[in-house]
């Protein structure tokens, strides 16, 4: 079965589930989708554009790193930096494609069942009829209440929002 939620940093778990997980999955329903507000679309675009900006800033730095390789005639060094530039260009293309969020995007809101801590990261846990989903929490949003799913042009975007961390 194809995952209902397929977005970066989201992992679907279908094996080795506890009884509580299986009960939550059985009780889960697919939330209704509705048209996304322009503010929400702008927020998702801003997040994607920020990632693109960082990569655009890294390209001239990587290109400048080629200069010492040319001066010292180091083929291995130039090859390594060249591969790095190529990887940055491919990543930039992928992020640019992800920035193409149309105005007719649809949103779904999933309630976060609970959060789990794994190492130094927190993960929000959501249940859908096809499995348990772990969504990586941002450092500034460690205790989310809901996951907002945005779908546009065959792409899926996910952002957590909600309550602040309680002290």
Coordinates of C-alpha atoms in Angstrom, one line a residue:
X1 CA 0.0 0.0 0.0
X2 CA 1.3 3.4 -0.9
X3 CA 1.8 5.8 2.0
X4 CA -0.9 8.4 2.5
X5 CA 1.7 10.9 3.8
X6 CA 4.9 10.9 1.8
X7 CA 6.9 14.0 2.7
X8 CA 10.6 14.7 3.6
X9 CA 11.6 13.8 7.1
X10 CA 8.4 11.8 7.6
X11 CA 8.7 8.1 8.2
X12 CA 5.8 5.5 8.1
X13 CA 6.1 2.6 10.4
X14 CA 4.0 -0.5 9.7
X15 CA 6.0 -3.3 11.4
X16 CA 6.8 -4.0 15.1
X17 CA 3.8 -2.0 16.3
X18 CA 2.6 -2.2 19.9
X19 CA -1.0 -3.0 20.7
X20 CA -1.6 0.6 21.5
X21 CA -0.3 1.6 18.1
X22 CA -2.5 -0.9 16.3
X23 CA -5.6 0.3 18.2
X24 CA -4.8 3.9 17.3
X25 CA -4.3 2.9 13.7
X26 CA -7.6 1.0 13.7
X27 CA -9.4 4.1 15.1
X28 CA -7.7 6.6 12.8
X29 CA -9.6 8.3 10.0
X30 CA -8.3 10.2 7.0
X31 CA -8.9 13.9 7.7
X32 CA -10.8 15.8 5.1
X33 CA -8.8 18.0 2.7
X34 CA -9.8 21.6 2.1
X35 CA -8.3 24.4 0.1
X36 CA -5.3 26.0 1.7
X37 CA -5.3 29.6 2.8
X38 CA -2.9 32.0 0.9
X39 CA -1.0 32.7 4.2
X40 CA -0.3 29.0 4.7
X41 CA 0.9 28.6 1.1
X42 CA 3.1 31.6 1.6
X43 CA 4.6 30.1 4.8
X44 CA 5.4 26.8 3.0
X45 CA 6.9 28.7 0.1
X46 CA 9.0 30.8 2.5
X47 CA 10.4 27.7 4.1
X48 CA 11.4 26.2 0.8
X49 CA 12.8 29.5 -0.5
X50 CA 15.0 29.8 2.6
X51 CA 16.5 26.4 1.8
X52 CA 17.1 27.5 -1.8
X53 CA 18.8 30.7 -0.6
X54 CA 21.3 28.8 1.6
X55 CA 22.3 26.6 -1.4
X56 CA 22.6 29.6 -3.7
X57 CA 25.0 31.2 -1.1
X58 CA 27.0 28.0 -0.9
X59 CA 27.7 27.8 -4.7
X60 CA 30.0 30.8 -5.0
X61 CA 31.9 29.7 -1.9
X62 CA 32.4 26.2 -3.3
X63 CA 33.5 27.8 -6.7
X64 CA 36.0 29.9 -4.8
X65 CA 37.3 26.8 -3.2
X66 CA 38.4 25.6 -6.6
X67 CA 41.1 28.4 -6.8
X68 CA 43.6 26.8 -4.5
X69 CA 43.3 23.5 -6.4
X70 CA 44.0 25.2 -9.7
X71 CA 47.0 27.1 -8.2
X72 CA 48.5 23.9 -6.8
X73 CA 47.5 21.8 -9.8
X74 CA 45.8 19.3 -7.4
X75 CA 43.5 17.1 -9.6
X76 CA 42.0 15.2 -6.6
X77 CA 41.2 18.4 -4.7
X78 CA 39.5 20.0 -7.8
X79 CA 37.6 16.8 -8.4
X80 CA 36.3 16.7 -4.8
X81 CA 35.2 20.3 -4.9
X82 CA 33.7 19.8 -8.4
X83 CA 31.6 16.9 -7.2
X84 CA 30.5 19.0 -4.2
X85 CA 29.4 21.7 -6.6
X86 CA 27.6 19.2 -8.7
X87 CA 25.7 17.8 -5.7
X88 CA 24.8 21.3 -4.7
X89 CA 23.4 22.0 -8.1
X90 CA 21.3 18.8 -8.1
X91 CA 20.0 19.7 -4.6
X92 CA 19.2 23.2 -5.7
X93 CA 17.2 21.9 -8.7
X94 CA 15.2 19.6 -6.4
X95 CA 14.5 22.4 -3.9
X96 CA 13.5 24.7 -6.7
X97 CA 11.0 22.1 -7.9
X98 CA 9.6 21.8 -4.4
X99 CA 9.1 25.6 -4.3
X100 CA 6.5 25.4 -7.0
X101 CA 3.4 25.4 -4.8
X102 CA 0.3 26.4 -6.7
X103 CA -2.5 28.6 -5.4
X104 CA -4.9 25.6 -5.6
X105 CA -3.0 23.6 -3.0
X106 CA -5.0 21.5 -0.5
X107 CA -4.4 21.1 3.2
X108 CA -5.1 18.4 5.7
X109 CA -4.7 18.7 9.5
X110 CA -3.6 15.7 11.4
X111 CA -3.7 15.7 15.2
X112 CA -0.5 14.8 16.9
X113 CA -1.1 11.8 19.2
X114 CA 2.1 12.2 21.2
X115 CA 5.8 13.0 20.9
X116 CA 8.7 10.6 21.3
X117 CA 12.2 11.4 22.1
X118 CA 15.0 9.7 20.2
X119 CA 18.5 10.8 20.9
X120 CA 18.7 14.5 20.7
X121 CA 15.5 14.9 18.5
X122 CA 11.8 14.9 19.2
X123 CA 9.4 13.2 16.9
X124 CA 5.6 13.9 16.6
X125 CA 3.6 10.7 16.2
X126 CA 0.4 10.7 14.0
X127 CA -1.8 7.8 13.2
X128 CA -3.5 7.2 9.8
X129 CA -5.3 4.1 8.7
X130 CA -2.2 2.9 6.8
X131 CA 0.3 3.1 9.7
X132 CA 2.1 5.1 12.3
X133 CA 3.9 8.3 11.1
X134 CA 7.0 9.8 12.8
X135 CA 7.5 13.5 11.9
X136 CA 10.7 15.2 12.9
X137 CA 10.1 18.2 15.2
X138 CA 11.8 21.4 14.6
X139 CA 14.0 22.6 17.4
X140 CA 11.8 25.7 18.0
X141 CA 8.6 23.6 18.0
X142 CA 9.4 20.6 20.3
X143 CA 5.8 19.9 21.5
X144 CA 3.4 20.3 18.5
X145 CA -0.4 19.8 18.6
X146 CA -1.0 19.2 14.9
X147 CA 0.6 18.4 11.6
X148 CA -0.4 20.5 8.6
X149 CA -0.1 18.6 5.3
X150 CA -0.1 20.6 2.1
X151 CA -0.4 18.9 -1.3
X152 CA 0.3 20.6 -4.6
X153 CA 1.4 19.5 -8.0
X154 CA 2.1 15.9 -6.8
X155 CA 4.3 17.1 -3.9
X156 CA 3.6 16.8 -0.3
X157 CA 4.8 19.2 2.4
X158 CA 4.5 18.8 6.1
X159 CA 4.8 21.3 8.9
X160 CA 4.2 20.9 12.6
X161 CA 2.4 23.6 14.6
X162 CA 0.7 24.0 17.9
X163 CA 1.4 24.5 21.6
X164 CA 4.7 25.6 23.1
X165 CA 6.9 23.4 25.2
X166 CA 5.6 23.3 28.8
X167 CA 8.1 23.9 31.6

